[in-house]
Coordinates of N, CA and C in Angstrom, one line a residue:
M1 N 18.9 54.9 -60.4 CA 20.0 55.0 -60.8 C 19.6 53.7 -61.9
S2 N 19.0 52.9 -62.6 CA 18.8 51.7 -63.1 C 20.3 50.9 -63.3
A3 N 20.5 49.6 -62.8 CA 22.0 48.7 -63.4 C 22.3 48.8 -65.2
E4 N 21.3 49.0 -66.0 CA 21.7 49.6 -67.1 C 22.7 51.0 -67.0
H5 N 22.1 51.4 -66.1 CA 23.0 52.9 -66.4 C 24.2 52.8 -65.8
Y6 N 24.5 52.3 -64.5 CA 25.8 52.0 -63.5 C 26.8 51.2 -64.7
A7 N 25.5 50.1 -65.3 CA 27.2 49.4 -66.6 C 27.6 50.2 -67.8
E8 N 26.6 51.7 -68.1 CA 27.3 52.4 -69.0 C 28.1 53.0 -68.3
E9 N 28.4 53.9 -67.1 CA 29.0 54.9 -66.5 C 30.5 53.9 -66.2
Q10 N 30.3 52.7 -66.1 CA 31.3 51.7 -65.8 C 32.4 51.3 -66.7
Q11 N 31.6 51.1 -67.9 CA 32.3 51.2 -68.9 C 32.7 52.4 -69.7
N12 N 32.2 53.1 -69.6 CA 32.7 54.2 -70.0 C 34.1 55.5 -69.2
E13 N 33.8 54.7 -67.8 CA 35.9 54.1 -67.7 C 36.4 53.8 -67.6
V14 N 36.2 53.0 -67.8 CA 37.5 52.2 -68.3 C 37.7 52.1 -69.7
E15 N 36.8 52.4 -70.3 CA 37.6 53.3 -71.7 C 38.2 54.5 -71.6
I16 N 38.3 55.1 -70.6 CA 39.1 56.3 -70.5 C 40.0 55.7 -70.1
L17 N 40.1 55.2 -68.9 CA 41.4 54.3 -67.9 C 42.5 53.7 -68.6
Q18 N 41.8 52.8 -70.4 CA 42.5 51.9 -71.0 C 43.5 53.6 -72.1
S19 N 42.9 54.4 -72.1 CA 43.5 55.5 -73.0 C 44.7 56.2 -72.2
I20 N 44.3 56.5 -71.0 CA 45.4 57.3 -70.0 C 46.7 56.1 -69.5
Y21 N 45.9 54.8 -69.6 CA 46.9 53.7 -69.2 C 47.3 52.7 -69.8
P22 N 47.5 53.1 -71.3 CA 47.2 52.2 -71.9 C 48.1 50.7 -71.8
T23 N 49.5 50.9 -71.0 CA 50.4 49.8 -71.3 C 50.0 48.7 -69.7
E24 N 49.5 49.6 -69.1 CA 49.4 49.9 -67.2 C 47.9 49.3 -66.7
Y25 N 47.2 49.2 -67.9 CA 46.3 48.3 -67.7 C 45.9 47.2 -68.1
V26 N 45.5 46.4 -67.6 CA 45.1 45.1 -67.2 C 43.6 44.7 -67.0
Q27 N 42.9 43.9 -68.5 CA 42.1 43.1 -67.5 C 41.6 41.6 -67.3
E28 N 41.3 41.9 -65.8 CA 41.5 41.1 -65.1 C 40.5 39.6 -65.2
S29 N 38.9 40.6 -65.1 CA 37.6 39.8 -65.6 C 36.6 40.9 -66.0
T30 N 35.4 40.6 -66.8 CA 34.5 41.1 -66.8 C 32.7 41.4 -66.3
D31 N 32.9 40.0 -65.8 CA 31.6 39.8 -64.4 C 31.8 39.1 -63.8
P32 N 32.2 40.0 -62.1 CA 32.0 41.7 -62.3 C 33.4 42.0 -62.6
C33 N 33.4 43.1 -63.4 CA 34.5 44.1 -64.2 C 35.4 44.5 -63.1
R34 N 36.5 44.1 -63.1 CA 37.9 43.7 -62.5 C 39.0 44.0 -63.4
F35 N 39.9 44.8 -62.8 CA 41.4 45.5 -63.6 C 42.2 45.6 -62.4
S36 N 43.4 45.6 -62.9 CA 44.6 46.8 -62.0 C 45.2 47.5 -62.8
L37 N 45.5 48.6 -62.6 CA 46.7 49.3 -62.7 C 48.2 49.4 -61.8
T38 N 48.7 49.2 -63.1 CA 50.1 49.5 -62.8 C 50.4 50.6 -62.5
I39 N 50.8 51.3 -61.3 CA 51.5 52.7 -61.1 C 53.5 52.4 -60.7
A40 N 54.1 53.6 -61.9 CA 55.1 52.7 -61.4 C 56.0 54.7 -60.9
I41 N 56.5 54.1 -59.7 CA 56.6 55.6 -59.2 C 58.4 55.7 -59.8
D42 N 58.8 56.0 -60.8 CA 60.7 56.5 -61.2 C 61.0 57.0 -61.7
D43 N 60.1 58.1 -61.3 CA 60.9 59.6 -62.1 C 60.9 60.7 -60.9
V44 N 61.1 60.4 -60.0 CA 61.8 61.1 -58.7 C 63.1 61.0 -58.0
D45 N 64.1 62.1 -58.3 CA 65.1 62.0 -57.9 C 65.3 61.3 -56.3
D46 N 66.3 61.2 -56.0 CA 66.5 61.0 -54.3 C 65.9 59.8 -54.2
I47 N 65.0 59.1 -54.7 CA 64.3 57.9 -53.8 C 63.9 56.6 -54.8
R48 N 64.4 55.5 -54.2 CA 64.6 54.6 -55.0 C 63.1 53.8 -55.4
P49 N 63.0 54.0 -56.8 CA 62.0 53.7 -57.8 C 61.5 52.2 -57.1
C50 N 60.0 52.5 -57.3 CA 59.5 50.8 -56.8 C 57.8 51.2 -57.6
T51 N 57.0 49.5 -57.9 CA 55.8 50.1 -58.4 C 54.3 48.9 -57.6
L52 N 53.3 49.7 -57.7 CA 52.2 49.7 -56.8 C 51.5 48.8 -58.4
Q53 N 50.6 47.9 -57.8 CA 49.6 47.9 -58.7 C 48.3 48.4 -57.7
L54 N 47.4 48.8 -58.2 CA 46.1 49.1 -58.1 C 45.2 48.3 -58.6
T55 N 44.7 47.1 -57.5 CA 43.4 46.1 -58.4 C 41.4 46.7 -58.3
I56 N 41.3 46.9 -59.1 CA 39.6 47.9 -59.0 C 38.8 46.4 -59.4
E57 N 37.2 46.5 -58.3 CA 36.5 45.3 -59.4 C 35.3 46.1 -58.7
Y58 N 34.2 47.0 -59.5 CA 33.3 47.7 -59.5 C 32.1 46.8 -58.6
T59 N 31.6 47.8 -58.3 CA 30.4 46.8 -57.5 C 29.3 47.2 -58.2
P60 N 27.6 46.7 -57.9 CA 26.8 47.3 -58.5 C 26.5 48.2 -59.0
T61 N 26.6 49.0 -58.0 CA 26.0 50.7 -57.7 C 27.1 51.3 -57.8
Y62 N 28.6 50.9 -58.2 CA 29.0 51.8 -58.7 C 29.0 53.3 -59.4
P63 N 29.1 54.3 -59.7 CA 30.0 54.9 -58.5 C 29.1 56.1 -57.7
D64 N 28.0 55.1 -57.2 CA 27.5 55.5 -56.0 C 27.8 54.8 -54.5
E65 N 28.9 54.1 -54.5 CA 29.9 53.6 -53.9 C 31.2 53.2 -54.0
L66 N 31.8 53.1 -52.5 CA 33.3 52.8 -53.1 C 33.2 51.0 -54.0
P67 N 34.3 51.1 -55.0 CA 34.6 50.1 -55.8 C 35.8 49.5 -54.8
I68 N 35.3 47.7 -54.9 CA 36.3 46.8 -53.7 C 38.0 47.1 -54.5
F69 N 38.9 48.0 -53.4 CA 39.8 47.8 -54.4 C 40.9 47.3 -53.5
E70 N 42.3 46.9 -53.9 CA 43.4 46.7 -53.2 C 44.9 47.3 -53.9
I71 N 45.4 47.5 -52.7 CA 47.1 48.2 -53.2 C 48.1 46.5 -52.7
S72 N 49.3 46.6 -53.6 CA 50.0 46.4 -53.2 C 51.4 46.6 -54.5
L73 N 52.7 45.7 -53.3 CA 53.9 46.2 -54.1 C 53.8 45.5 -55.6
A74 N 54.1 45.4 -56.8 CA 54.4 44.5 -57.9 C 55.9 44.2 -57.5
P75 N 56.3 42.8 -57.4 CA 57.4 42.4 -57.7 C 58.8 42.6 -59.0
E76 N 58.0 43.6 -59.4 CA 58.6 44.0 -60.7 C 59.4 45.8 -60.7
G77 N 60.6 45.8 -60.6 CA 61.4 46.8 -59.6 C 61.5 47.0 -59.1
N78 N 61.2 46.0 -57.5 CA 62.1 46.3 -56.2 C 62.4 45.3 -56.1
D79 N 63.4 45.0 -56.9 CA 64.0 43.9 -56.7 C 66.0 44.2 -56.9
A80 N 66.1 45.8 -57.1 CA 67.2 46.1 -57.7 C 68.0 46.3 -55.8
P81 N 69.3 46.4 -55.8 CA 70.2 45.9 -53.9 C 69.9 47.3 -53.3
L82 N 70.1 47.4 -52.4 CA 69.0 47.7 -51.5 C 70.5 48.6 -50.8
T83 N 70.5 50.3 -50.9 CA 71.7 51.0 -50.7 C 71.6 51.4 -48.5
D84 N 72.3 51.8 -47.8 CA 71.9 52.4 -46.8 C 70.9 53.7 -46.8
I85 N 70.6 53.9 -48.2 CA 69.7 55.5 -47.9 C 68.9 55.0 -48.9
D86 N 68.6 53.8 -49.4 CA 67.3 53.4 -50.0 C 66.0 53.0 -49.4
A87 N 64.8 53.9 -49.7 CA 63.6 53.7 -48.5 C 62.9 52.6 -49.4
E88 N 62.0 51.7 -48.9 CA 61.1 51.0 -48.9 C 59.7 51.0 -48.7
L89 N 58.9 50.9 -49.5 CA 57.0 51.1 -48.4 C 56.9 49.4 -47.7
S90 N 57.1 49.1 -46.7 CA 56.4 48.1 -45.8 C 55.0 47.9 -45.8
P91 N 54.7 46.9 -45.0 CA 53.3 46.4 -45.0 C 52.7 48.5 -44.2
E92 N 53.1 48.5 -43.3 CA 52.9 49.9 -42.7 C 52.5 50.6 -43.8
D93 N 53.4 51.0 -44.6 CA 53.3 52.0 -45.8 C 51.7 51.9 -46.5
I94 N 51.9 51.0 -46.7 CA 50.8 50.0 -47.6 C 49.4 50.1 -46.8
D95 N 49.0 49.9 -46.0 CA 47.8 50.5 -45.0 C 47.9 52.0 -45.0
H96 N 49.0 52.8 -44.5 CA 48.5 54.4 -44.6 C 47.7 54.2 -46.4
L97 N 48.6 53.8 -47.2 CA 48.2 54.5 -48.9 C 46.6 53.9 -48.8
T98 N 46.4 52.7 -48.1 CA 45.0 52.3 -48.6 C 44.3 53.0 -48.2
E99 N 44.5 54.4 -46.8 CA 43.0 54.9 -45.7 C 43.2 55.7 -46.7
K100 N 45.1 56.0 -47.4 CA 44.7 57.4 -48.2 C 43.9 57.9 -49.3
T101 N 44.2 56.0 -49.7 CA 43.4 56.5 -51.7 C 41.6 56.1 -50.8
R102 N 41.5 55.3 -50.1 CA 40.0 55.1 -49.3 C 39.2 56.7 -49.5
E103 N 40.1 57.9 -48.7 CA 39.5 58.8 -48.7 C 39.1 59.5 -49.8
T104 N 40.4 59.4 -50.8 CA 39.9 60.0 -52.1 C 39.0 59.7 -52.9
G105 N 38.5 58.3 -53.1 CA 37.1 57.7 -53.5 C 36.1 58.1 -52.5
E106 N 35.9 58.5 -51.4 CA 34.2 58.7 -50.6 C 34.9 60.2 -50.8
E107 N 35.6 61.0 -51.4 CA 35.5 62.3 -51.5 C 35.0 62.4 -53.4
S108 N 34.7 61.2 -53.7 CA 34.6 61.4 -55.7 C 33.2 60.4 -55.3
L109 N 32.4 60.2 -54.3 CA 31.3 59.4 -54.6 C 30.3 59.7 -55.6
G110 N 29.6 59.1 -56.7 CA 29.1 59.4 -57.3 C 29.4 60.0 -58.9
M111 N 30.7 59.6 -58.6 CA 31.3 60.3 -60.1 C 32.3 59.4 -59.9
A112 N 33.4 59.1 -61.8 CA 33.6 58.4 -61.9 C 35.7 58.7 -60.8
M113 N 35.9 57.9 -59.9 CA 36.9 58.2 -59.3 C 38.5 57.1 -59.6
V114 N 38.1 56.5 -59.9 CA 39.6 55.3 -60.1 C 40.2 56.2 -60.5
F115 N 40.3 57.2 -61.3 CA 42.1 58.3 -61.5 C 42.8 58.8 -60.7
A116 N 41.2 59.1 -59.9 CA 41.3 60.0 -58.7 C 42.3 59.3 -57.6
M117 N 41.8 58.2 -57.7 CA 42.5 56.8 -56.2 C 43.5 56.9 -57.2
A118 N 43.9 56.2 -58.3 CA 45.4 56.4 -59.0 C 46.2 57.5 -58.1
S119 N 46.1 58.4 -58.5 CA 46.8 59.6 -58.4 C 46.9 59.8 -57.4
S120 N 46.4 60.3 -56.9 CA 46.3 59.8 -55.0 C 47.1 59.2 -54.4
L121 N 47.3 57.8 -55.6 CA 48.0 56.5 -55.0 C 49.0 57.3 -54.8
K122 N 49.5 57.0 -56.5 CA 51.3 57.7 -56.5 C 51.3 59.0 -55.6
E123 N 50.8 59.9 -55.9 CA 51.2 60.8 -54.7 C 52.1 60.5 -53.4
C124 N 50.6 59.8 -52.6 CA 50.6 59.3 -51.0 C 52.3 58.8 -51.2
A125 N 52.6 57.8 -52.3 CA 53.2 57.1 -52.0 C 54.5 57.5 -52.5
I126 N 54.7 58.9 -52.9 CA 56.5 60.0 -53.2 C 56.4 60.1 -51.6
E127 N 55.7 61.0 -51.5 CA 55.6 61.8 -50.3 C 55.6 60.7 -49.0
R128 N 55.5 59.3 -48.4 CA 56.2 58.4 -48.4 C 57.3 57.5 -48.8
L129 N 57.7 58.3 -49.6 CA 59.5 57.4 -50.0 C 60.0 58.8 -49.7
V130 N 60.4 59.5 -50.2 CA 61.0 60.8 -49.7 C 61.1 61.2 -48.9
K131 N 59.9 61.1 -47.3 CA 60.2 61.1 -45.9 C 60.8 60.0 -45.1
K132 N 60.9 58.6 -46.2 CA 61.4 57.9 -45.1 C 63.2 58.4 -45.8
T133 N 63.5 57.7 -47.5 CA 64.5 58.7 -47.4 C 65.5 59.6 -46.7
A134 N 64.3 60.7 -46.3 CA 65.2 62.2 -46.0 C 65.3 61.1 -44.2
D135 N 65.2 60.2 -43.7 CA 64.9 59.7 -42.4 C 66.6 58.9 -42.4
L136 N 66.2 58.4 -43.8 CA 67.8 57.5 -43.9 C 69.0 58.6 -44.0
K137 N 69.0 59.2 -44.7 CA 70.1 59.9 -45.1 C 69.9 60.6 -43.9
R138 N 69.3 61.4 -43.4 CA 69.6 61.7 -41.5 C 70.6 61.2 -41.3
I139 N 70.0 59.9 -40.2 CA 70.3 59.0 -39.8 C 72.4 58.6 -40.4
K140 N 72.3 58.5 -41.4 CA 73.5 58.0 -42.0 C 74.3 59.5 -41.8
D141 N 73.6 60.0 -42.4 CA 75.1 61.7 -42.0 C 75.5 62.0 -40.1
E142 N 74.5 61.5 -39.4 CA 74.7 61.6 -38.6 C 75.7 60.8 -37.9
R143 N 75.5 59.2 -38.1 CA 76.7 58.0 -38.0 C 78.0 58.8 -38.4
I144 N 77.9 59.2 -39.4 CA 79.1 59.5 -40.1 C 80.0 60.9 -39.0
Q145 N 78.7 61.9 -38.8 CA 79.4 62.6 -37.9 C 79.7 62.2 -36.5
R146 N 79.1 61.5 -36.0 CA 80.0 60.6 -35.0 C 81.1 60.3 -35.2
E147 N 81.0 59.3 -36.1 CA 82.4 58.5 -36.7 C 83.7 59.4 -36.5
I148 N 83.5 60.2 -37.3 CA 84.4 62.0 -37.4 C 84.8 62.5 -36.1
E149 N 83.6 63.1 -35.4 CA 83.8 63.3 -34.1 C 85.1 62.1 -33.5
A150 N 84.3 61.0 -33.4 CA 85.3 60.3 -32.4 C 86.8 59.7 -33.4
E151 N 87.3 60.1 -34.2 CA 88.5 60.1 -34.9 C 89.0 61.2 -34.2
Q152 N 88.2 62.3 -34.5 CA 89.1 63.5 -34.2 C 89.2 63.9 -32.5
A153 N 88.5 62.9 -32.0 CA 88.5 63.3 -30.1 C 89.7 62.1 -29.9
K154 N 90.8 61.4 -30.9 CA 91.9 61.2 -30.1 C 93.0 62.1 -30.5
F155 N 93.1 63.2 -31.8 CA 94.0 64.0 -31.3 C 93.2 65.3 -30.1
I156 N 92.5 65.1 -29.3 CA 92.4 66.0 -28.5 C 92.2 65.6 -27.0
G157 N 93.7 66.9 -26.6 CA 93.5 66.0 -25.4 C 92.3 66.4 -24.8
T158 N 93.0 66.2 -22.9 CA 91.8 66.7 -22.4 C 91.8 68.1 -21.7
P159 N 90.7 68.7 -21.4 CA 91.1 70.7 -21.4 C 91.6 70.1 -19.6
V160 N 92.5 71.1 -19.7 CA 93.3 71.1 -18.2 C 92.8 72.2 -17.4
T161 N 92.3 71.8 -16.3 CA 91.4 72.7 -15.4 C 92.7 73.1 -13.9
R162 N 92.2 74.2 -13.0 CA 93.4 73.8 -11.9 C 92.7 72.8 -11.1
E163 N 91.9 71.9 -10.7 CA 92.1 70.8 -10.3 C 92.5 69.7 -11.2
S164 N 92.4 69.6 -12.1 CA 92.9 68.7 -12.9 C 94.5 68.8 -13.1
F165 N 94.9 69.9 -13.3 CA 96.7 69.9 -12.9 C 97.7 70.2 -11.5
A166 N 96.0 69.9 -10.1 CA 96.8 69.8 -9.2 C 96.8 68.5 -9.1
R167 N 95.6 67.6 -9.5 CA 96.1 66.3 -9.6 C 97.2 65.8 -10.2
W168 N 97.2 66.0 -11.1 CA 98.3 65.8 -12.0 C 99.7 65.4 -11.4
K169 N 99.9 66.6 -10.5 CA 101.4 67.7 -10.5 C 101.9 66.5 -9.1
A170 N 100.4 66.7 -8.2 CA 100.4 65.6 -7.2 C 101.5 64.3 -7.4
A171 N 100.3 63.5 -8.7 CA 101.0 62.8 -9.2 C 102.6 62.4 -9.3
F172 N 102.5 64.0 -10.5 CA 103.9 63.9 -11.2 C 105.3 63.8 -9.9
D173 N 104.8 64.8 -8.7 CA 105.6 64.7 -8.0 C 106.2 63.4 -6.8
A174 N 105.1 63.0 -6.8 CA 105.2 61.3 -6.3 C 106.0 60.7 -6.6
E175 N 105.2 60.7 -8.2 CA 106.6 60.3 -8.9 C 108.1 60.4 -9.3
M176 N 108.5 61.9 -9.1 CA 110.0 61.6 -9.6 C 110.2 61.7 -7.4
M177 N 109.9 62.1 -6.7 CA 110.0 61.6 -5.6 C 110.3 60.0 -4.7
D178 N 109.6 58.8 -6.2 CA 110.0 57.7 -6.2 C 111.3 57.1 -7.2
V179 N 111.5 58.0 -8.1 CA 112.3 58.2 -8.6 C 114.0 58.5 -8.2
A180 N 113.4 59.6 -7.4 CA 115.2 60.0 -6.5 C 115.6 58.9 -5.6
R181 N 114.3 58.6 -4.6 CA 115.0 57.5 -3.4 C 115.1 56.2 -4.4
L182 N 115.0 55.7 -5.3 CA 115.3 54.3 -6.0 C 116.8 54.4 -6.5
A183 N 117.0 56.3 -7.2 CA 118.2 56.1 -7.5 C 119.6 56.7 -6.5
A184 N 119.6 56.6 -5.5 CA 119.4 57.2 -4.4 C 120.4 55.3 -3.9
E185 N 119.3 54.6 -3.9 CA 119.4 53.4 -3.1 C 120.0 52.4 -3.9
A186 N 120.4 53.0 -5.6 CA 121.1 52.6 -6.1 C 122.6 53.3 -5.8
E187 N 122.4 54.6 -5.7 CA 124.1 54.7 -6.0 C 124.8 54.4 -4.6
E188 N 123.7 54.0 -3.3 CA 124.4 54.1 -2.0 C 125.0 52.8 -2.4
K189 N 124.5 51.7 -3.1 CA 124.5 49.7 -3.4 C 125.5 50.5 -4.1
Q190 N 125.9 50.8 -5.3 CA 127.2 50.8 -5.9 C 128.2 51.6 -5.3
G191 N 128.1 52.7 -4.3 CA 128.9 52.9 -3.3 C 129.6 51.7 -2.7
A192 N 128.9 50.8 -2.0 CA 129.1 50.1 -1.0 C 129.9 48.9 -1.7
K193 N 129.4 49.1 -3.1 CA 130.3 47.7 -3.3 C 131.9 48.3 -4.4
R194 N 131.7 49.4 -4.6 CA 133.0 50.5 -4.8 C 134.5 49.8 -4.4
A195 N 133.3 50.5 -2.7 CA 134.1 50.6 -1.9 C 135.0 48.6 -0.8
A196 N 133.9 47.8 -0.8 CA 134.9 46.6 -1.0 C 135.3 46.1 -2.0
A197 N 134.9 46.4 -2.9 CA 136.2 46.0 -4.1 C 137.7 47.0 -3.7
A198 N 137.9 48.5 -3.5 CA 138.9 48.6 -2.7 C 139.5 48.8 -1.8
A199 N 138.4 47.9 -1.1 CA 139.8 47.0 0.2 C 139.9 45.8 -0.5
A200 N 139.5 45.4 -1.0 CA 139.8 44.2 -1.6 C 140.8 43.8 -2.3
G201 N 141.0 45.7 -3.0 CA 142.3 45.7 -3.7 C 143.7 46.3 -2.8
S202 N 143.5 47.0 -1.6 CA 143.9 46.7 -0.9 C 144.7 46.2 -0.4
T203 N 144.2 45.1 0.0 CA 144.5 43.8 1.1 C 145.4 43.1 -0.1
A204 N 144.8 43.4 -1.2 CA 145.9 42.0 -2.1 C 147.3 42.8 -2.7
A205 N 146.9 43.9 -2.7 CA 148.2 44.6 -2.8 C 148.8 44.4 -1.8
G206 N 148.8 44.7 -0.3 CA 150.0 44.4 0.8 C 150.4 43.2 0.5
A207 N 148.9 42.1 0.2 CA 149.9 40.8 0.4 C 151.5 40.0 -0.6
R208 N 150.4 41.6 -1.7 CA 151.6 41.1 -2.7 C 153.3 42.1 -3.1
K209 N 152.6 43.1 -1.8 CA 153.7 43.7 -1.4 C 154.9 42.7 -0.7
D210 N 154.4 41.6 0.0 CA 154.8 41.5 1.4 C 155.4 40.2 0.5
A211 N 154.8 39.8 0.1 CA 155.6 39.0 -0.7 C 156.8 38.7 -2.1
R212 N 157.1 40.2 -2.4 CA 158.0 40.9 -3.1 C 159.1 41.5 -2.2
L213 N 159.2 40.7 -0.9 CA 160.2 42.0 -0.1 C 161.4 40.7 0.1
T214 N 162.5 42.0 -0.5 CA 164.1 41.0 -0.6 C 164.3 40.4 1.1
G215 N 165.7 39.8 0.1 CA 166.1 39.3 2.2 C 166.6 40.2 3.3
R216 N 167.3 41.4 2.4 CA 167.5 42.4 3.0 C 166.4 42.6 4.3
Q217 N 164.9 43.0 3.4 CA 164.2 43.6 4.2 C 163.2 42.7 5.3
L218 N 163.2 41.6 4.8 CA 163.2 40.4 5.6 C 164.2 40.5 6.6
F219 N 165.3 40.4 6.6 CA 166.2 40.2 8.0 C 166.2 41.8 8.3
E220 N 165.9 43.1 7.8 CA 165.8 44.8 8.5 C 164.3 44.1 9.7
Q221 N 163.2 43.5 9.4 CA 162.5 43.9 9.9 C 161.8 42.8 11.1
D222 N 163.0 41.8 10.8 CA 162.6 40.3 11.9 C 164.2 39.8 11.9
K223 N 165.0 40.7 12.8 CA 166.2 40.8 13.4 C 166.9 39.3 14.2
S224 N 166.0 38.2 13.7 CA 165.7 37.3 15.3 C 166.1 35.9 14.1
L225 N 166.4 36.6 12.5 CA 166.3 35.8 12.1 C 167.6 35.6 12.1
A226 N 168.7 36.5 12.2 CA 170.0 36.1 11.9 C 170.4 35.4 13.4
M227 N 169.9 35.1 14.2 CA 169.9 34.6 15.6 C 169.5 33.2 15.6
S228 N 168.4 33.1 14.1 CA 167.9 31.7 14.8 C 168.9 30.5 14.0
D229 N 170.3 30.9 13.7 CA 171.4 30.5 13.2 C 171.9 29.6 13.7
S230 N 172.1 30.9 15.0 CA 173.8 30.7 16.0 C 173.2 29.0 16.8
R231 N 172.5 28.6 16.6 CA 172.4 26.8 16.9 C 173.6 26.4 16.2
F232 N 173.4 26.7 14.9 CA 174.4 25.6 14.0 C 175.5 26.1 13.7
I233 N 176.1 27.5 14.6 CA 177.6 27.5 14.4 C 178.0 26.1 14.5
A234 N 179.4 26.0 14.5 CA 180.6 25.3 15.1 C 181.6 25.6 15.9
D235 N 181.8 24.7 16.4 CA 183.3 25.1 17.1 C 184.1 25.9 16.4
G236 N 184.8 26.8 16.5 CA 185.8 27.5 15.4 C 185.4 28.3 14.2
D237 N 184.2 28.1 14.2 CA 183.3 29.2 13.0 C 183.8 30.4 14.1
V238 N 183.2 31.3 13.3 CA 183.9 33.3 13.5 C 182.6 33.3 13.8
S239 N 182.2 34.0 14.2 CA 180.9 34.7 14.9 C 180.5 36.1 14.1
V240 N 179.1 36.4 13.9 CA 179.3 37.8 12.9 C 178.2 38.5 14.3
D241 N 178.8 39.6 14.0 CA 178.1 40.9 15.1 C 176.9 40.9 14.3
A242 N 175.6 40.8 14.1 CA 174.7 41.1 12.9 C 174.4 42.7 13.3
S243 N 174.3 43.5 14.3 CA 173.7 44.6 14.4 C 175.1 46.0 14.0
R244 N 176.5 45.3 14.0 CA 177.3 45.8 13.6 C 177.7 46.1 11.9
F245 N 176.8 44.4 11.7 CA 176.6 44.2 9.4 C 175.6 45.3 8.9
T246 N 174.6 45.7 10.3 CA 173.0 46.3 9.4 C 174.1 47.6 9.6
K247 N 175.6 48.1 10.9 CA 175.3 49.9 10.9 C 176.6 49.6 9.3
E248 N 177.5 49.0 9.7 CA 178.1 49.1 8.5 C 177.3 50.1 6.9
Q249 N 176.7 48.6 6.2 CA 175.5 48.4 5.4 C 175.3 49.6 5.7
D250 N 174.6 50.1 6.2 CA 174.1 51.9 6.8 C 175.2 52.5 6.3
D251 N 176.4 52.3 6.1 CA 177.3 53.2 6.4 C 177.5 53.9 4.7
L252 N 177.0 52.4 4.0 CA 178.3 52.4 2.6 C 177.4 53.8 2.1
P253 N 178.1 54.4 1.1 CA 178.4 55.1 0.7 C 177.0 54.9 -1.1
G254 N 175.5 55.6 -1.4 CA 174.8 55.4 -2.5 C 174.0 54.5 -2.3
E255 N 174.2 54.0 -0.8 CA 172.9 52.9 -0.5 C 171.8 53.6 0.1
S256 N 170.4 53.6 -0.4 CA 169.3 54.1 -0.2 C 168.3 53.0 0.9
E257 N 167.6 53.4 0.8 CA 166.6 53.0 1.6 C 165.6 52.1 0.4

């Protein structure tokens, strides 16, 4: 095939591409023929829109050989804030898309292939984004489920088994024994305090009682009091028989102890 024929084939494809992509086709140079196609991915539910750019440069013998091509992320359409379930195409994804696009071109050698390459690129990109978005949703759902289970676990007690009950019972009995011992010690201390207080009260009451003895009671308890003053009796004074006085006092009617 002559150079003129290759040039004619290339020109025919350019015209077709310009009709298919009226706003997405951008001519960058004519010698060599170089242009770019903007491929927007914005018509798929549940994935974050993005824009790819496929740059094509014809070789002298295209379409009998692959064109020189490059795939990149266009800056416009990719600056929206990301959510936790928004997937983006990474450099590794671009490498994957480049390989898939190359395979599509190789299957079309000998005929115009740019439209097939652009269509394959968009399809593979959507497939990649759908899978990554699904993975992000799964990760989010798993995280939410773990949070729910952790919250529910706060209200669920530990299952009781024979072994766990036996351990609890032993600890509970030991604790009750300590409580009983401490209560007994406290009661014993309180009893000792009450006994000491009672003894002190009895002693004080006895002392108060002694302090309130009448003269007669003192006289009856200690008859030496009557004799102790005998040394003060002067000559000619009348002596008093204290025992007789006591007996006569006892014989008085109405006298009580």
